[in-house]
PDB file of C-alpha atoms in Angstrom:
ATOM      1  CA  MET H 102     109.822 108.459 115.201  1.00  0.00           C
ATOM      2  CA  GLN H 103     112.708 110.081 114.501  1.00  0.00           C
ATOM      3  CA  LYS H 104     114.497 108.390 117.344  1.00  0.00           C
ATOM      4  CA  ALA H 105     113.156 104.868 115.913  1.00  0.00           C
ATOM      5  CA  ILE H 106     114.830 105.467 112.528  1.00  0.00           C
ATOM      6  CA  LYS H 107     118.208 106.853 114.096  1.00  0.00           C
ATOM      7  CA  PHE H 108     117.725 103.384 116.184  1.00  0.00           C
ATOM      8  CA  PHE H 109     117.378 101.230 113.806  1.00  0.00           C
ATOM      9  CA  GLN H 110     120.421 102.821 111.960  1.00  0.00           C
ATOM     10  CA  SER H 111     122.661 102.518 114.449  1.00  0.00           C
ATOM     11  CA  THR H 112     124.161  99.611 114.617  1.00  0.00           C
ATOM     12  CA  THR H 113     122.983  97.209 117.851  1.00  0.00           C
ATOM     13  CA  PRO H 114     125.383  96.276 120.397  1.00  0.00           C
ATOM     14  CA  SER H 115     126.542  92.342 119.491  1.00  0.00           C
ATOM     15  CA  TRP H 116     125.637  91.420 123.377  1.00  0.00           C
ATOM     16  CA  ILE H 117     122.020  92.864 123.268  1.00  0.00           C
ATOM     17  CA  ILE H 118     121.805  90.121 119.877  1.00  0.00           C
ATOM     18  CA  PHE H 119     123.466  87.499 121.837  1.00  0.00           C
ATOM     19  CA  ASN H 120     121.427  87.505 124.732  1.00  0.00           C
ATOM     20  CA  ILE H 121     118.185  87.823 122.256  1.00  0.00           C
ATOM     21  CA  ASP H 122     119.357  84.135 121.134  1.00  0.00           C
ATOM     22  CA  LEU H 123     119.432  82.660 124.662  1.00  0.00           C
ATOM     23  CA  CYS H 124     116.590  83.825 125.437  1.00  0.00           C
ATOM     24  CA  ILE H 125     114.987  82.296 121.731  1.00  0.00           C
ATOM     25  CA  CYS H 126     116.910  79.139 123.272  1.00  0.00           C
ATOM     26  CA  ALA H 127     115.623  79.122 126.304  1.00  0.00           C
ATOM     27  CA  VAL H 128     111.699  79.368 124.889  1.00  0.00           C
ATOM     28  CA  SER H 129     112.619  77.144 122.236  1.00  0.00           C
ATOM     29  CA  LEU H 130     113.264  74.586 124.681  1.00  0.00           C
ATOM     30  CA  LEU H 131     110.901  74.886 126.794  1.00  0.00           C
ATOM     31  CA  LEU H 132     108.139  74.410 124.240  1.00  0.00           C
ATOM     32  CA  ALA H 133     110.289  71.815 122.788  1.00  0.00           C
ATOM     33  CA  PHE H 134     109.497  69.750 126.516  1.00  0.00           C
ATOM     34  CA  LEU H 135     105.649  71.100 126.184  1.00  0.00           C
ATOM     35  CA  LEU H 136     105.236  69.755 122.541  1.00  0.00           C
ATOM     36  CA  ARG H 137     106.795  66.619 123.164  1.00  0.00           C
ATOM     37  CA  PHE H 138     105.065  65.807 125.958  1.00  0.00           C
ATOM     38  CA  ASN H 139     101.436  67.319 125.198  1.00  0.00           C
ATOM     39  CA  PHE H 140     101.928  69.720 127.414  1.00  0.00           C
ATOM     40  CA  ASP H 141     102.161  67.097 130.537  1.00  0.00           C
ATOM     41  CA  VAL H 142     105.705  67.114 131.436  1.00  0.00           C
ATOM     42  CA  PRO H 143     106.517  64.231 133.539  1.00  0.00           C
ATOM     43  CA  PRO H 144     107.897  64.985 136.854  1.00  0.00           C
ATOM     44  CA  ALA H 145     110.974  62.870 136.112  1.00  0.00           C
ATOM     45  CA  PHE H 146     112.017  65.575 133.514  1.00  0.00           C
ATOM     46  CA  ARG H 147     109.954  68.278 134.997  1.00  0.00           C
ATOM     47  CA  ASN H 148     112.294  68.366 138.873  1.00  0.00           C
ATOM     48  CA  ASN H 149     115.422  68.525 136.751  1.00  0.00           C
ATOM     49  CA  LEU H 150     114.160  70.915 134.077  1.00  0.00           C
ATOM     50  CA  THR H 151     116.370  74.235 135.664  1.00  0.00           C
ATOM     51  CA  PRO H 152     119.894  72.261 135.637  1.00  0.00           C
ATOM     52  CA  VAL H 153     118.909  71.078 132.109  1.00  0.00           C
ATOM     53  CA  ILE H 154     118.216  74.798 130.960  1.00  0.00           C
ATOM     54  CA  PHE H 155     121.159  76.104 131.996  1.00  0.00           C
ATOM     55  CA  MET H 156     123.071  72.783 130.544  1.00  0.00           C
ATOM     56  CA  VAL H 157     121.513  73.775 127.127  1.00  0.00           C
ATOM     57  CA  MET H 158     122.111  77.765 127.451  1.00  0.00           C
ATOM     58  CA  ALA H 159     125.855  77.309 128.006  1.00  0.00           C
ATOM     59  CA  VAL H 160     126.414  74.628 125.314  1.00  0.00           C
ATOM     60  CA  ARG H 161     124.440  76.973 122.870  1.00  0.00           C
ATOM     61  CA  ALA H 162     126.257  80.280 124.321  1.00  0.00           C
ATOM     62  CA  PHE H 163     129.372  78.026 123.698  1.00  0.00           C
ATOM     63  CA  PHE H 164     128.571  77.603 119.938  1.00  0.00           C
ATOM     64  CA  PHE H 165     127.257  80.719 119.129  1.00  0.00           C
ATOM     65  CA  PHE H 166     130.280  82.486 120.985  1.00  0.00           C
ATOM     66  CA  ILE H 167     132.718  80.047 118.636  1.00  0.00           C
ATOM     67  CA  GLY H 168     130.410  81.099 115.581  1.00  0.00           C
ATOM     68  CA  LYS H 169     130.531  84.565 116.215  1.00  0.00           C
ATOM     69  CA  THR H 170     126.464  84.544 115.607  1.00  0.00           C
ATOM     70  CA  HIS H 171     125.962  87.512 117.585  1.00  0.00           C
ATOM     71  CA  THR H 172     128.483  89.501 115.574  1.00  0.00           C
ATOM     72  CA  MET H 173     126.631  89.702 112.337  1.00  0.00           C
ATOM     73  CA  ILE H 174     125.409  92.411 111.667  1.00  0.00           C
ATOM     74  CA  VAL H 175     121.088  91.781 111.821  1.00  0.00           C
ATOM     75  CA  ARG H 176     119.817  94.738 109.294  1.00  0.00           C
ATOM     76  CA  HIS H 177     121.940  92.709 106.736  1.00  0.00           C
ATOM     77  CA  THR H 178     121.359  88.800 106.850  1.00  0.00           C
ATOM     78  CA  GLY H 179     121.891  87.515 103.641  1.00  0.00           C
ATOM     79  CA  LEU H 180     121.226  83.753 102.845  1.00  0.00           C
ATOM     80  CA  ARG H 181     124.913  82.778 103.784  1.00  0.00           C
ATOM     81  CA  ASP H 182     124.330  84.272 107.075  1.00  0.00           C
ATOM     82  CA  LEU H 183     121.383  82.146 107.586  1.00  0.00           C
ATOM     83  CA  THR H 184     123.134  78.748 107.140  1.00  0.00           C
ATOM     84  CA  LYS H 185     125.775  79.401 109.336  1.00  0.00           C
ATOM     85  CA  LEU H 186     123.117  79.803 111.848  1.00  0.00           C
ATOM     86  CA  ILE H 187     121.293  76.850 111.129  1.00  0.00           C
ATOM     87  CA  LEU H 188     124.562  74.995 110.950  1.00  0.00           C
ATOM     88  CA  ILE H 189     125.679  76.424 114.283  1.00  0.00           C
ATOM     89  CA  VAL H 190     122.691  75.554 116.174  1.00  0.00           C
ATOM     90  CA  LEU H 191     123.010  71.662 114.372  1.00  0.00           C
ATOM     91  CA  ALA H 192     126.223  71.435 116.267  1.00  0.00           C
ATOM     92  CA  GLY H 193     125.119  72.585 119.507  1.00  0.00           C
ATOM     93  CA  SER H 194     121.870  69.862 119.337  1.00  0.00           C
ATOM     94  CA  VAL H 195     125.047  67.339 118.332  1.00  0.00           C
ATOM     95  CA  ALA H 196     126.799  68.805 121.292  1.00  0.00           C
ATOM     96  CA  ILE H 197     123.566  68.185 123.187  1.00  0.00           C
ATOM     97  CA  CYS H 198     122.858  64.676 122.450  1.00  0.00           C
ATOM     98  CA  SER H 199     126.509  63.951 122.499  1.00  0.00           C
ATOM     99  CA  ILE H 200     126.332  65.275 126.669  1.00  0.00           C
ATOM    100  CA  ILE H 201     122.787  63.339 126.898  1.00  0.00           C
ATOM    101  CA  LEU H 202     124.895  60.066 126.082  1.00  0.00           C
ATOM    102  CA  ILE H 203     128.303  60.348 128.148  1.00  0.00           C
ATOM    103  CA  ASN H 204     125.756  61.194 130.688  1.00  0.00           C
ATOM    104  CA  TYR H 205     123.603  58.022 130.366  1.00  0.00           C
ATOM    105  CA  PHE H 206     126.214  55.623 129.588  1.00  0.00           C
ATOM    106  CA  PHE H 207     129.439  56.431 131.675  1.00  0.00           C
ATOM    107  CA  ILE H 208     127.538  58.933 134.821  1.00  0.00           C
ATOM    108  CA  SER H 209     124.165  58.418 135.922  1.00  0.00           C
ATOM    109  CA  LYS H 210     122.092  55.761 133.675  1.00  0.00           C
ATOM    110  CA  LYS H 211     119.420  58.634 133.597  1.00  0.00           C
ATOM    111  CA  ILE H 212     118.108  60.132 130.740  1.00  0.00           C
ATOM    112  CA  LEU H 213     118.461  64.088 130.696  1.00  0.00           C
ATOM    113  CA  ILE H 214     116.728  64.767 128.109  1.00  0.00           C
ATOM    114  CA  PRO H 215     114.786  62.866 125.842  1.00  0.00           C
ATOM    115  CA  GLY H 216     116.358  62.877 121.906  1.00  0.00           C
ATOM    116  CA  SER H 217     112.640  63.789 120.235  1.00  0.00           C
ATOM    117  CA  VAL H 218     113.125  67.296 122.738  1.00  0.00           C
ATOM    118  CA  VAL H 219     116.566  67.774 121.052  1.00  0.00           C
ATOM    119  CA  ILE H 220     115.406  67.476 117.551  1.00  0.00           C
ATOM    120  CA  ILE H 221     112.260  69.439 118.328  1.00  0.00           C
ATOM    121  CA  ASP H 222     114.490  71.752 120.230  1.00  0.00           C
ATOM    122  CA  PHE H 223     116.410  72.374 116.797  1.00  0.00           C
ATOM    123  CA  PHE H 224     114.263  72.820 114.084  1.00  0.00           C
ATOM    124  CA  ILE H 225     112.249  74.945 117.105  1.00  0.00           C
ATOM    125  CA  THR H 226     115.345  77.530 117.672  1.00  0.00           C
ATOM    126  CA  ALA H 227     116.540  77.242 114.074  1.00  0.00           C
ATOM    127  CA  TYR H 228     113.138  78.812 113.148  1.00  0.00           C
ATOM    128  CA  LEU H 229     112.721  81.354 116.129  1.00  0.00           C
ATOM    129  CA  MET H 230     115.723  82.595 114.952  1.00  0.00           C
ATOM    130  CA  THR H 231     116.137  82.908 111.199  1.00  0.00           C
ATOM    131  CA  ALA H 232     112.734  84.500 111.592  1.00  0.00           C
ATOM    132  CA  THR H 233     113.964  86.930 113.912  1.00  0.00           C
ATOM    133  CA  ARG H 234     116.527  87.806 111.892  1.00  0.00           C
ATOM    134  CA  LEU H 235     114.773  87.889 108.399  1.00  0.00           C
ATOM    135  CA  LEU H 236     112.202  90.124 110.898  1.00  0.00           C
ATOM    136  CA  ILE H 237     114.551  92.903 111.689  1.00  0.00           C
ATOM    137  CA  LYS H 238     116.017  93.061 108.505  1.00  0.00           C
ATOM    138  CA  PHE H 239     112.682  93.699 106.784  1.00  0.00           C
ATOM    139  CA  VAL H 240     111.706  96.319 109.499  1.00  0.00           C
ATOM    140  CA  PHE H 241     114.915  98.140 109.286  1.00  0.00           C
ATOM    141  CA  LEU H 242     114.836  98.065 105.045  1.00  0.00           C
ATOM    142  CA  GLU H 243     110.678  99.468 105.535  1.00  0.00           C
ATOM    143  CA  PHE H 244     112.304 102.206 107.725  1.00  0.00           C
ATOM    144  CA  ARG H 245     114.639 103.288 105.614  1.00  0.00           C
ATOM    145  CA  ASN H 246     112.492 102.897 102.347  1.00  0.00           C
ATOM    146  CA  ASN H 247     109.916 105.280 103.860  1.00  0.00           C
ATOM    147  CA  ASN H 248     112.510 108.007 103.721  1.00  0.00           C
ATOM    148  CA  LYS H 249     113.098 108.321 100.696  1.00  0.00           C
ATOM    149  CA  THR H 250     110.950 109.399  97.393  1.00  0.00           C
ATOM    150  CA  LYS H 251     112.641 108.479  94.002  1.00  0.00           C
ATOM    151  CA  SER H 252     111.570 110.976  91.311  1.00  0.00           C
ATOM    152  CA  ASN H 253     110.463 110.098  87.949  1.00  0.00           C
ATOM    153  CA  VAL H 254     110.234 111.844  84.761  1.00  0.00           C
ATOM    154  CA  ILE H 255     106.964 111.032  82.889  1.00  0.00           C
ATOM    155  CA  ARG H 256     106.639 112.733  79.039  1.00  0.00           C
ATOM    156  CA  SER H 257     103.173 113.622  78.326  1.00  0.00           C
ATOM    157  CA  GLU H 258     102.131 113.876  74.592  1.00  0.00           C
ATOM    158  CA  GLU H 259     103.101 117.615  73.914  1.00  0.00           C
ATOM    159  CA  HIS H 260     106.549 116.181  74.678  1.00  0.00           C
ATOM    160  CA  THR H 261     107.206 118.433  78.048  1.00  0.00           C
ATOM    161  CA  SER H 262     108.548 116.977  80.978  1.00  0.00           C
ATOM    162  CA  GLU H 263     106.850 116.904  84.273  1.00  0.00           C
ATOM    163  CA  LEU H 264     108.325 115.566  87.921  1.00  0.00           C
ATOM    164  CA  GLN H 265     106.006 113.432  90.077  1.00  0.00           C
ATOM    165  CA  SER H 266     107.460 112.212  93.395  1.00  0.00           C
ATOM    166  CA  ARG H 267     106.533 108.978  94.396  1.00  0.00           C
ATOM    167  CA  GLN H 268     107.178 107.265  97.659  1.00  0.00           C
ATOM    168  CA  TYR H 269     108.148 103.564  98.026  1.00  0.00           C
TER     169      TYR H 269
END
């Protein structure tokens, strides 16, 4: 148990956070495809799924690297960090839509990802990334607060002081 507490007190390397974020993006893209097509993805999209996942992951990785979301200290995540994270995910989704439109109008006249999948992917990615950061923050706070005891002074009717320790 002490090792787990020391693990949460130390800073997690930024590359681990970066890889977790990319895994969340991959899972959210797969979920978006499944939800959009009612868990029955047509063969036209299923055959192109691997290159599409790599393209989306490259765009997301670029925006995460530019926005430095992996360097945020996850255990001190606040509203400003979450707003920045959502804006970076939104910028990545806009870039993905731009790539889809450029591909459709100028390159292959073929839709790689439907726009509805990109929208669903944005919402799932934003939710999962903020939820994991908040979960990590609350777990860290719980581990930190379990180790502390607070002392309170209680006065009785005879005006003698008694010390009572209480764990929070």
